[in-house]
Short mmCIF file of C-alpha atoms in Angstrom, two decimals:
data_model
loop_
_atom_site.label_atom_id
_atom_site.label_comp_id
_atom_site.label_asym_id
_atom_site.label_seq_id
_atom_site.Cartn_x
_atom_site.Cartn_y
_atom_site.Cartn_z
CA THR A 113 -16.51 -16.79 20.70
CA LEU A 114 -14.11 -13.91 21.21
CA ARG A 115 -15.33 -12.33 17.99
CA SER A 116 -18.96 -12.30 19.15
CA LEU A 117 -17.98 -10.79 22.52
CA VAL A 118 -15.94 -8.01 20.90
CA GLU A 119 -18.62 -7.32 18.28
CA ALA A 120 -21.39 -7.18 20.89
CA SER A 121 -19.32 -4.83 23.09
CA TRP A 122 -18.56 -2.57 20.10
CA ILE A 123 -22.27 -2.35 19.21
CA ARG A 124 -23.38 -1.70 22.81
CA LEU A 125 -20.79 1.09 23.07
CA GLY A 126 -22.33 2.72 20.00
CA GLY A 127 -19.43 2.01 17.66
CA PRO A 128 -21.50 1.89 14.44
CA ALA A 129 -22.96 5.33 15.20
CA ILE A 130 -19.61 7.10 14.70
CA LEU A 131 -18.86 5.53 11.31
CA ASN A 132 -19.42 7.67 8.25
CA ASP A 133 -19.77 5.19 5.39
CA GLU A 134 -20.09 1.55 4.43
CA TYR A 135 -16.35 1.21 3.86
CA ALA A 136 -15.65 1.96 7.52
CA VAL A 137 -18.15 -0.72 8.51
CA ALA A 138 -16.46 -3.17 6.12
CA ASN A 139 -13.10 -2.47 7.76
CA VAL A 140 -14.51 -3.18 11.23
CA TYR A 141 -15.81 -6.54 10.07
CA ARG A 142 -12.51 -7.27 8.36
CA TYR A 143 -10.89 -6.84 11.79
CA LEU A 144 -13.50 -9.14 13.34
CA ASP A 145 -12.82 -11.77 10.65
CA VAL A 146 -9.11 -11.70 11.51
CA LEU A 147 -9.94 -12.00 15.22
CA ASP A 148 -12.24 -14.93 14.48
CA SER A 149 -9.52 -16.76 12.54
CA LEU A 150 -7.05 -16.58 15.45
CA HIS A 151 -9.09 -17.13 18.60
CA LYS A 152 -8.83 -20.39 20.50
CA HIS A 153 -11.28 -21.32 23.25
CA GLY A 154 -12.50 -17.73 23.54
CA SER A 155 -9.06 -16.12 23.83
CA LEU A 156 -5.84 -15.41 21.92
CA ASP A 157 -2.62 -17.35 22.35
CA ASP A 158 -0.54 -14.33 21.35
CA VAL A 159 -1.72 -10.76 20.81
CA ALA A 160 1.41 -10.10 18.72
CA GLU A 161 0.11 -12.62 16.17
CA LEU A 162 -3.08 -10.58 15.84
CA GLU A 163 -1.04 -7.40 15.29
CA VAL A 164 1.00 -9.08 12.56
CA MET A 165 -2.16 -10.30 10.81
CA LEU A 166 -3.72 -6.83 10.98
CA ASP A 167 -0.57 -5.27 9.50
CA GLN A 168 -1.06 -7.50 6.46
CA GLU A 169 -4.68 -6.43 5.93
CA ARG A 170 -5.58 -3.62 3.55
CA VAL A 171 -8.46 -1.30 4.41
CA SER A 172 -11.27 -0.41 2.03
CA SER A 173 -11.98 3.14 0.90
CA ASP A 174 -14.48 4.92 -1.32
CA MET A 175 -11.86 5.69 -3.96
CA LYS A 176 -13.29 4.57 -7.30
CA ALA A 177 -9.99 3.52 -8.85
CA ARG A 178 -8.68 0.39 -10.50
CA LEU A 179 -5.17 0.02 -9.17
CA GLN A 180 -2.68 -2.76 -9.82
CA ILE A 181 0.53 -3.10 -7.84
CA MET A 182 3.20 -5.26 -9.41
CA THR A 183 6.92 -5.59 -10.01
CA MET A 184 8.49 -4.14 -13.15
CA HIS A 185 9.16 -7.66 -14.34
CA ARG A 186 5.46 -8.55 -14.18
CA ALA A 187 4.50 -5.42 -16.15
CA LYS A 188 6.31 -6.75 -19.19
CA GLY A 189 3.95 -6.94 -22.18
CA LEU A 190 1.16 -4.94 -20.45
CA GLU A 191 -0.01 -1.35 -20.85
CA PHE A 192 -1.70 1.01 -18.39
CA GLU A 193 -3.30 4.45 -18.60
CA HIS A 194 -1.02 5.80 -15.87
CA VAL A 195 2.19 4.35 -14.44
CA VAL A 196 3.86 5.33 -11.14
CA LEU A 197 7.39 4.09 -10.43
CA TYR A 198 8.45 4.85 -6.86
CA GLY A 199 11.48 4.20 -4.69
CA LEU A 200 13.91 4.76 -7.57
CA GLY A 201 16.51 6.16 -5.20
CA ARG A 202 16.68 3.00 -3.11
CA LEU A 203 19.47 0.46 -3.44
CA PRO A 204 18.51 -2.99 -4.71
CA GLY A 205 19.42 -5.98 -2.62
CA SER A 206 22.87 -7.40 -3.29
CA GLY A 207 22.31 -10.88 -1.86
CA ASP A 208 24.70 -12.89 0.27
CA PRO A 209 28.26 -13.50 -1.00
CA ARG A 210 28.73 -16.98 -2.42
CA VAL A 211 31.56 -19.32 -1.49
CA LEU A 212 31.45 -21.06 -4.89
CA SER A 213 30.90 -19.01 -8.06
CA TRP A 214 31.02 -19.92 -11.72
CA PHE A 215 30.81 -18.09 -15.00
CA ASP A 216 30.20 -19.26 -18.61
CA VAL A 217 32.48 -17.84 -21.33
CA PRO A 218 32.46 -18.71 -25.06
CA ASP A 219 35.36 -20.78 -26.35
CA GLU A 220 37.03 -20.62 -29.77
CA HIS A 221 34.51 -23.08 -31.24
CA GLY A 222 31.40 -21.19 -30.10
CA GLY A 223 30.68 -23.46 -27.16
CA GLN A 224 30.51 -22.59 -23.48
CA ARG A 225 33.22 -23.13 -20.93
CA LYS A 226 32.89 -22.62 -17.20
CA ILE A 227 35.20 -20.63 -14.99
CA ILE A 228 34.81 -21.75 -11.37
CA SER A 229 36.27 -19.88 -8.45
CA PRO A 230 38.32 -21.87 -5.92
CA VAL A 231 36.58 -22.84 -2.72
CA GLY A 232 38.22 -21.77 0.51
CA PRO A 233 37.37 -20.04 3.77
CA ARG A 234 34.64 -17.45 3.33
CA THR A 235 37.05 -14.64 4.27
CA GLU A 236 39.22 -15.49 1.26
CA THR A 237 36.48 -15.20 -1.38
CA THR A 238 36.78 -11.43 -1.52
CA ARG A 239 40.55 -11.60 -2.12
CA ASP A 240 40.53 -14.33 -4.77
CA PRO A 241 40.89 -12.62 -8.21
CA VAL A 242 38.83 -15.24 -10.09
CA HIS A 243 35.98 -15.01 -7.61
CA ARG A 244 36.15 -11.21 -7.79
CA PHE A 245 36.09 -11.28 -11.61
CA ILE A 246 32.98 -13.49 -11.62
CA GLU A 247 31.30 -11.31 -9.02
CA LEU A 248 31.93 -8.09 -11.00
CA SER A 249 30.80 -9.73 -14.24
CA GLU A 250 27.54 -10.88 -12.63
CA ALA A 251 26.99 -7.40 -11.17
CA GLU A 252 27.42 -5.87 -14.63
CA LYS A 253 24.91 -8.32 -16.09
CA ASP A 254 22.45 -7.44 -13.33
CA ARG A 255 22.98 -3.74 -14.05
CA HIS A 256 22.10 -4.19 -17.71
CA GLU A 257 19.05 -6.24 -16.76
CA GLN A 258 17.90 -3.52 -14.34
CA ALA A 259 18.24 -0.91 -17.08
CA ARG A 260 16.20 -3.08 -19.44
CA LEU A 261 13.43 -3.58 -16.87
CA LEU A 262 13.35 0.16 -16.12
CA TYR A 263 12.97 0.87 -19.84
CA VAL A 264 10.14 -1.68 -20.06
CA ALA A 265 8.36 -0.15 -17.06
CA CYS A 266 8.63 3.39 -18.43
CA THR A 267 7.14 2.36 -21.77
CA ARG A 268 4.02 0.75 -20.25
CA ALA A 269 2.22 4.11 -19.82
CA ARG A 270 -0.40 5.28 -22.31
CA LYS A 271 -1.18 8.71 -20.82
CA SER A 272 1.21 9.59 -17.99
CA LEU A 273 4.40 8.38 -16.34
CA HIS A 274 5.37 9.42 -12.80
CA LEU A 275 8.93 8.82 -11.55
CA ILE A 276 9.52 9.12 -7.81
CA GLY A 277 13.02 9.00 -6.38
CA HIS A 278 15.19 10.67 -3.76
CA THR A 279 18.76 11.70 -3.08
CA THR A 280 20.56 12.76 0.09
CA THR A 281 22.10 16.13 0.97
CA ASN A 282 25.61 17.01 1.98
CA PRO A 283 26.43 17.45 5.71
CA ASP A 284 25.66 21.19 5.58
CA GLY A 285 22.29 20.60 3.92
CA ASP A 286 22.87 23.31 1.31
CA ASP A 287 23.24 20.98 -1.69
CA PHE A 288 22.17 17.52 -2.78
CA LYS A 289 24.28 14.54 -3.74
CA PRO A 290 23.94 12.35 -6.82
CA PRO A 291 21.92 9.19 -6.24
CA ALA A 292 23.59 5.94 -5.22
CA LYS A 293 25.36 4.35 -8.17
CA ARG A 294 23.46 1.08 -8.00
CA SER A 295 20.01 2.73 -7.78
CA LEU A 296 17.60 2.99 -10.70
CA LEU A 297 17.60 6.76 -10.27
CA ALA A 298 21.29 6.80 -11.21
CA LEU A 299 20.37 5.35 -14.61
CA LEU A 300 17.98 8.26 -15.17
CA TRP A 301 20.21 10.89 -13.58
CA PRO A 302 21.45 12.55 -16.81
CA ALA A 303 17.82 13.25 -17.75
CA VAL A 304 16.40 14.27 -14.36
CA GLU A 305 19.26 16.05 -12.58
CA GLY A 306 18.02 19.41 -13.77
CA HIS A 307 14.61 18.82 -12.19
CA PHE A 308 16.24 18.06 -8.84
CA ALA A 309 18.42 21.18 -9.09
CA GLN A 310 15.39 23.34 -9.85
CA ALA A 311 13.28 21.91 -7.03
CA PHE A 312 15.96 21.73 -4.33
CA PRO A 313 16.06 25.36 -3.06
CA ALA A 314 12.29 25.48 -2.60
CA ASP A 315 11.70 22.00 -1.22
CA VAL A 316 14.66 21.45 1.10
CA VAL A 317 13.58 21.11 4.73
CA ARG A 318 16.13 21.71 7.46
CA GLN A 319 15.19 20.33 10.85
CA GLU A 320 16.82 18.61 13.75
CA PRO A 321 16.30 14.84 13.87
CA ALA A 322 13.53 13.80 16.21
CA ALA A 323 14.65 12.33 19.51
CA GLY A 324 13.10 8.89 19.63
CA ASP A 325 9.93 7.71 17.96
CA LEU A 326 7.14 10.03 16.92
CA TRP A 327 3.82 9.12 18.53
CA LEU A 328 0.50 10.44 17.28
CA THR A 329 -2.54 10.68 19.53
CA PRO A 330 -5.66 9.18 17.88
CA VAL A 331 -8.60 11.49 17.39
CA LEU A 332 -11.00 11.03 20.31
CA ARG A 333 -14.66 11.25 19.34
CA ARG A 334 -17.35 11.44 22.01
CA PHE A 335 -21.11 11.13 21.90
CA GLN A 336 -23.26 13.98 23.12
CA PRO A 337 -24.43 13.64 26.77
CA GLY A 338 -27.57 11.60 26.99
CA TRP A 339 -26.93 9.67 23.78
CA ALA A 340 -28.39 6.18 23.71
CA LEU A 341 -28.44 3.33 21.26
CA PRO A 342 -31.29 3.81 18.78
CA ALA A 343 -34.12 1.32 18.87
CA THR A 344 -33.78 -1.44 16.30
CA LYS A 345 -36.54 -2.39 13.92
CA GLY A 346 -38.19 -5.74 14.41
CA LEU A 347 -37.80 -8.53 11.88
CA PRO A 348 -40.45 -8.64 9.15
CA GLY A 349 -43.26 -11.11 9.52
CA PRO A 350 -45.58 -12.09 12.35
CA THR A 351 -44.40 -11.60 15.91
CA PRO A 352 -44.20 -14.78 18.01
CA SER A 353 -46.80 -14.89 20.74
CA ASP A 354 -45.80 -14.78 24.37
CA ASP A 355 -46.62 -18.44 24.91
CA LEU A 356 -44.05 -19.42 22.28
CA GLU A 357 -41.20 -17.44 23.77
CA GLY A 358 -38.81 -19.55 25.79
CA LYS A 359 -40.52 -22.78 24.72
CA ASP A 360 -37.27 -24.36 23.53
CA GLU A 361 -35.44 -23.38 26.69
CA ALA A 362 -38.19 -24.95 28.80
CA VAL A 363 -38.01 -28.15 26.81
CA GLU A 364 -34.24 -28.21 27.11
CA PHE A 365 -33.73 -27.56 30.79
CA TYR A 366 -36.88 -27.87 32.84
CA TRP A 367 -35.88 -31.31 34.15
CA VAL A 368 -32.19 -30.79 34.81
CA GLY A 369 -30.38 -29.13 37.65
CA THR A 370 -27.96 -26.23 37.43
CA ASP A 371 -24.91 -28.50 37.42
CA ALA A 372 -26.14 -30.49 34.42
CA ARG A 373 -27.08 -27.36 32.49
CA LEU A 374 -23.68 -25.72 33.03
CA ALA A 375 -21.81 -28.93 32.20
CA GLY A 376 -23.89 -29.26 29.04
CA THR A 377 -22.88 -25.76 27.94
CA VAL A 378 -19.19 -26.58 28.42
CA VAL A 379 -19.53 -29.90 26.56
CA HIS A 380 -21.18 -28.10 23.64
CA ARG A 381 -18.26 -25.69 23.47
CA TRP A 382 -15.69 -28.46 23.41
CA LEU A 383 -17.57 -30.50 20.82
CA HIS A 384 -17.77 -27.38 18.68
CA ALA A 385 -14.00 -26.93 18.99
CA PHE A 386 -13.36 -30.62 18.23
CA SER A 387 -15.59 -30.58 15.15
CA GLU A 388 -13.87 -27.50 13.72
CA ARG A 389 -10.37 -28.88 14.49
CA ARG A 390 -9.63 -26.01 16.87
CA ALA A 391 -8.82 -28.54 19.58
CA THR A 392 -7.48 -32.10 19.45
CA ALA A 393 -10.20 -34.68 20.00
CA ASP A 394 -8.08 -36.96 22.18
CA ALA A 395 -9.07 -38.25 25.62
CA SER A 396 -5.47 -37.96 26.80
CA MET A 397 -5.68 -34.17 26.27
CA LEU A 398 -8.65 -33.64 28.59
CA GLY A 399 -6.38 -33.00 31.56
CA HIS A 400 -4.68 -30.19 29.62
CA TYR A 401 -8.09 -28.73 28.74
CA ARG A 402 -9.24 -28.66 32.39
CA PRO A 403 -7.94 -25.10 33.10
CA ILE A 404 -9.87 -23.81 30.07
CA THR A 405 -13.04 -25.57 31.24
CA ARG A 406 -12.68 -24.03 34.71
CA ARG A 407 -12.11 -20.57 33.22
CA TRP A 408 -15.26 -20.90 31.13
CA LEU A 409 -17.25 -21.92 34.19
CA LYS A 410 -15.91 -18.98 36.19
CA GLU A 411 -16.94 -16.64 33.37
CA MET A 412 -20.45 -18.15 33.62
CA GLY A 413 -20.53 -17.24 37.30
CA VAL A 414 -19.92 -20.69 38.80
CA GLY A 415 -18.68 -20.43 42.38
CA LYS A 416 -15.90 -22.43 44.02
CA SER A 417 -18.32 -24.80 45.71
CA MET A 418 -19.71 -25.99 42.36
CA LEU A 419 -16.62 -25.62 40.19
CA ASP A 420 -15.09 -29.07 40.75
CA GLY A 421 -18.35 -30.96 40.36
CA VAL A 422 -19.43 -29.26 37.15
CA SER A 423 -15.95 -29.52 35.66
CA GLU A 424 -15.77 -33.27 36.44
CA ARG A 425 -19.23 -33.84 34.97
CA ALA A 426 -18.25 -32.08 31.73
CA GLU A 427 -14.97 -33.99 31.53
CA THR A 428 -16.77 -37.30 32.12
CA ALA A 429 -19.14 -36.56 29.24
CA LEU A 430 -16.27 -35.64 26.92
CA ARG A 431 -14.31 -38.76 27.84
CA ALA A 432 -17.39 -40.91 27.14
CA ILE A 433 -17.75 -39.34 23.69
CA LEU A 434 -14.09 -39.80 22.79
CA HIS A 435 -14.21 -43.46 23.87
CA ASP A 436 -17.46 -44.12 22.01
CA GLU A 437 -17.19 -45.22 18.37
CA LYS A 438 -20.41 -43.43 17.44
CA GLY A 439 -19.32 -40.33 19.33
CA ARG A 440 -16.08 -40.22 17.33
CA TRP A 441 -18.13 -40.57 14.16
CA VAL A 442 -20.26 -37.59 15.15
CA ILE A 443 -17.39 -35.17 15.79
CA ASP A 444 -14.70 -36.39 13.39
CA GLY A 445 -16.45 -36.37 10.03
CA GLU A 446 -17.32 -33.70 7.52
CA GLY A 447 -20.11 -31.28 8.40
CA ARG A 448 -20.94 -28.16 10.40
CA ALA A 449 -20.96 -27.38 14.11
CA GLU A 450 -23.07 -24.82 16.00
CA LEU A 451 -24.76 -23.84 12.75
CA ALA A 452 -26.96 -20.76 13.30
CA LEU A 453 -29.92 -20.46 10.92
CA THR A 454 -33.02 -18.29 10.66
CA GLY A 455 -36.07 -19.38 8.65
CA VAL A 456 -39.84 -19.54 8.51
CA PHE A 457 -41.50 -22.40 10.37
CA GLU A 458 -45.26 -22.70 10.65
CA GLY A 459 -45.69 -19.06 9.65
CA ASN A 460 -43.21 -17.65 12.18
CA ILE A 461 -39.64 -16.46 11.79
CA GLU A 462 -37.50 -18.74 13.92
CA SER A 463 -33.77 -18.66 14.76
CA VAL A 464 -32.12 -21.94 15.70
CA ILE A 465 -28.62 -23.26 16.41
CA LEU A 466 -27.91 -26.82 15.30
CA ASP A 467 -25.39 -28.57 17.57
CA ARG A 468 -24.00 -30.69 14.76
CA VAL A 469 -24.73 -31.38 11.10
CA ARG A 470 -22.84 -34.52 10.04
CA PHE A 471 -22.54 -35.58 6.39
CA ASP A 472 -22.30 -39.36 6.12
CA GLU A 473 -20.66 -41.39 3.36
CA GLY A 474 -23.93 -41.69 1.43
CA GLY A 475 -24.52 -37.92 1.33
CA THR A 476 -27.17 -37.85 4.05
CA HIS A 477 -27.18 -34.77 6.29
CA TRP A 478 -27.68 -35.76 9.94
CA ILE A 479 -28.94 -33.09 12.33
CA ILE A 480 -27.62 -34.27 15.70
CA ASP A 481 -28.68 -32.70 19.00
CA TYR A 482 -26.37 -33.33 21.97
CA LYS A 483 -28.07 -34.26 25.25
CA THR A 484 -25.78 -34.42 28.28
CA SER A 485 -28.47 -35.84 30.58
CA SER A 486 -27.83 -39.05 32.52
CA HIS A 487 -30.24 -41.75 33.63
CA GLU A 488 -29.99 -43.71 36.86
CA GLY A 489 -32.07 -46.74 37.68
CA GLY A 490 -34.03 -49.05 35.41
CA ASN A 491 -36.23 -48.65 32.36
CA LEU A 492 -33.61 -46.97 30.17
CA GLU A 493 -35.75 -47.72 27.11
CA GLY A 494 -38.69 -45.85 28.62
CA PHE A 495 -36.44 -42.88 29.39
CA LEU A 496 -35.19 -42.75 25.77
CA GLN A 497 -38.74 -42.96 24.44
CA ALA A 498 -39.76 -40.05 26.64
CA GLU A 499 -36.78 -38.01 25.44
CA THR A 500 -37.63 -38.79 21.82
CA ALA A 501 -41.22 -37.61 22.30
CA ARG A 502 -40.02 -34.49 24.10
CA TYR A 503 -37.58 -33.37 21.40
CA THR A 504 -39.43 -34.45 18.27
CA PRO A 505 -41.15 -31.05 17.78
CA GLN A 506 -37.84 -29.25 18.17
CA LEU A 507 -36.08 -31.53 15.68
CA ARG A 508 -38.97 -31.14 13.26
CA LYS A 509 -38.39 -27.41 13.31
CA TYR A 510 -34.64 -27.89 12.82
CA ARG A 511 -35.23 -30.19 9.86
CA ALA A 512 -37.65 -27.80 8.14
CA ILE A 513 -35.34 -24.79 8.47
CA TYR A 514 -32.23 -26.74 7.48
CA SER A 515 -33.99 -28.29 4.47
CA ALA A 516 -34.67 -24.77 3.18
CA TYR A 517 -31.00 -23.92 3.77
CA ALA A 518 -29.77 -27.07 1.94
CA PRO A 519 -32.47 -27.84 -0.65
CA GLY A 520 -32.25 -31.25 -2.22
CA ALA A 521 -30.31 -32.83 0.65
CA GLU A 522 -31.61 -35.92 2.41
CA VAL A 523 -31.99 -34.82 6.03
CA ARG A 524 -32.33 -37.12 9.06
CA CYS A 525 -32.37 -36.25 12.76
CA ALA A 526 -30.91 -37.88 15.85
CA LEU A 527 -30.24 -37.34 19.54
CA TYR A 528 -26.85 -38.23 21.00
CA PHE A 529 -26.45 -38.93 24.73
CA PRO A 530 -22.70 -38.94 25.51
CA LEU A 531 -23.12 -40.06 29.14
CA LEU A 532 -25.23 -42.98 27.94
CA GLN A 533 -23.18 -43.55 24.77
CA THR A 534 -26.46 -43.73 22.87
CA PHE A 535 -27.15 -42.46 19.35
CA LEU A 536 -30.90 -42.39 18.76
CA GLU A 537 -32.47 -41.55 15.39
CA VAL A 538 -35.67 -39.51 15.66
CA HIS A 539 -38.18 -39.78 12.80
CA VAL A 540 -39.77 -36.41 12.25
#
């Protein structure tokens, strides 16, 4: 995935070595989580979407504080040790003018009567006296409600209250203006004007406006010459012997050619995407997916002479799966895809990746291994028996590690051959 590529590159460049605390590490992995949620087929549809998502994230820090951010309306009925009200000099939103307005007024019997403004062209609403009366009355009601909310917010503090607001200066910059009439600071102005007058001579800053945007250069940190990644500690437990290393790879690929191995890798990627709903599992879409398949193969180093053949082989396998009822069952249902697990098997620490874990209607967890091999000639039954014998030890390991991961679950194993449209249970 794109996340794994970026993370691996960051680690190989020594990124973790320049971080100072655990919070910085947490922020890096928060970025990687966002990247992982957006990537499709190893890339991004739109980098701008990533930037928008990152703008919405909040970074961690080592500040040991319990902070709540809320509107004044939400603070009603609550109390806090310290309260900070900021932006008091800003103007509240006025909303869009309405074509039709109404207003309730009490009648002589204590009931309510409605005054409704006439409806006409939008340009006439500002000149109609009834509409203007309703608009001013609503604005006055909003003003009283704002004052009430400000009072409520100011009385929520147990120990300290901090009011933060601003005003503008006159054109010469030698004096300040009163706040905007509709701002919350204007409601407090009789009480705080003296503080502004006292602070103004010392705090006023006179400078020419900047021409264009202000760009800041990030701090560049370099490693000392000769720096290298530190050696990592081995996992606890016994070290696998040399004769065990690469055993699974030999079982998987010793009998297939390069074309079949590369096509199998591509098929695994697409089945992973189908199972996680990151791509539509529809045979009619395979033609649209062909450029992605070819890009993946090029990234794996496949040359032009092999590109068409491997791509067609992968597409044939995918089409067979999508036209096979059992294949649809494997990829469409609830479960996990490309599940990476590490556990202890026969006294050794083993890491495995399960192609597919499918939960059936009865609650059974099926561990399904995809096999993109084909068989030409006779004796198909003998071929399947040989494949079952070959992969039984591997599936036994998968079952043992997965059973520790999902204790109590009924676990069964199977091989699925998409080119043969064969689903074969393996008893381990």
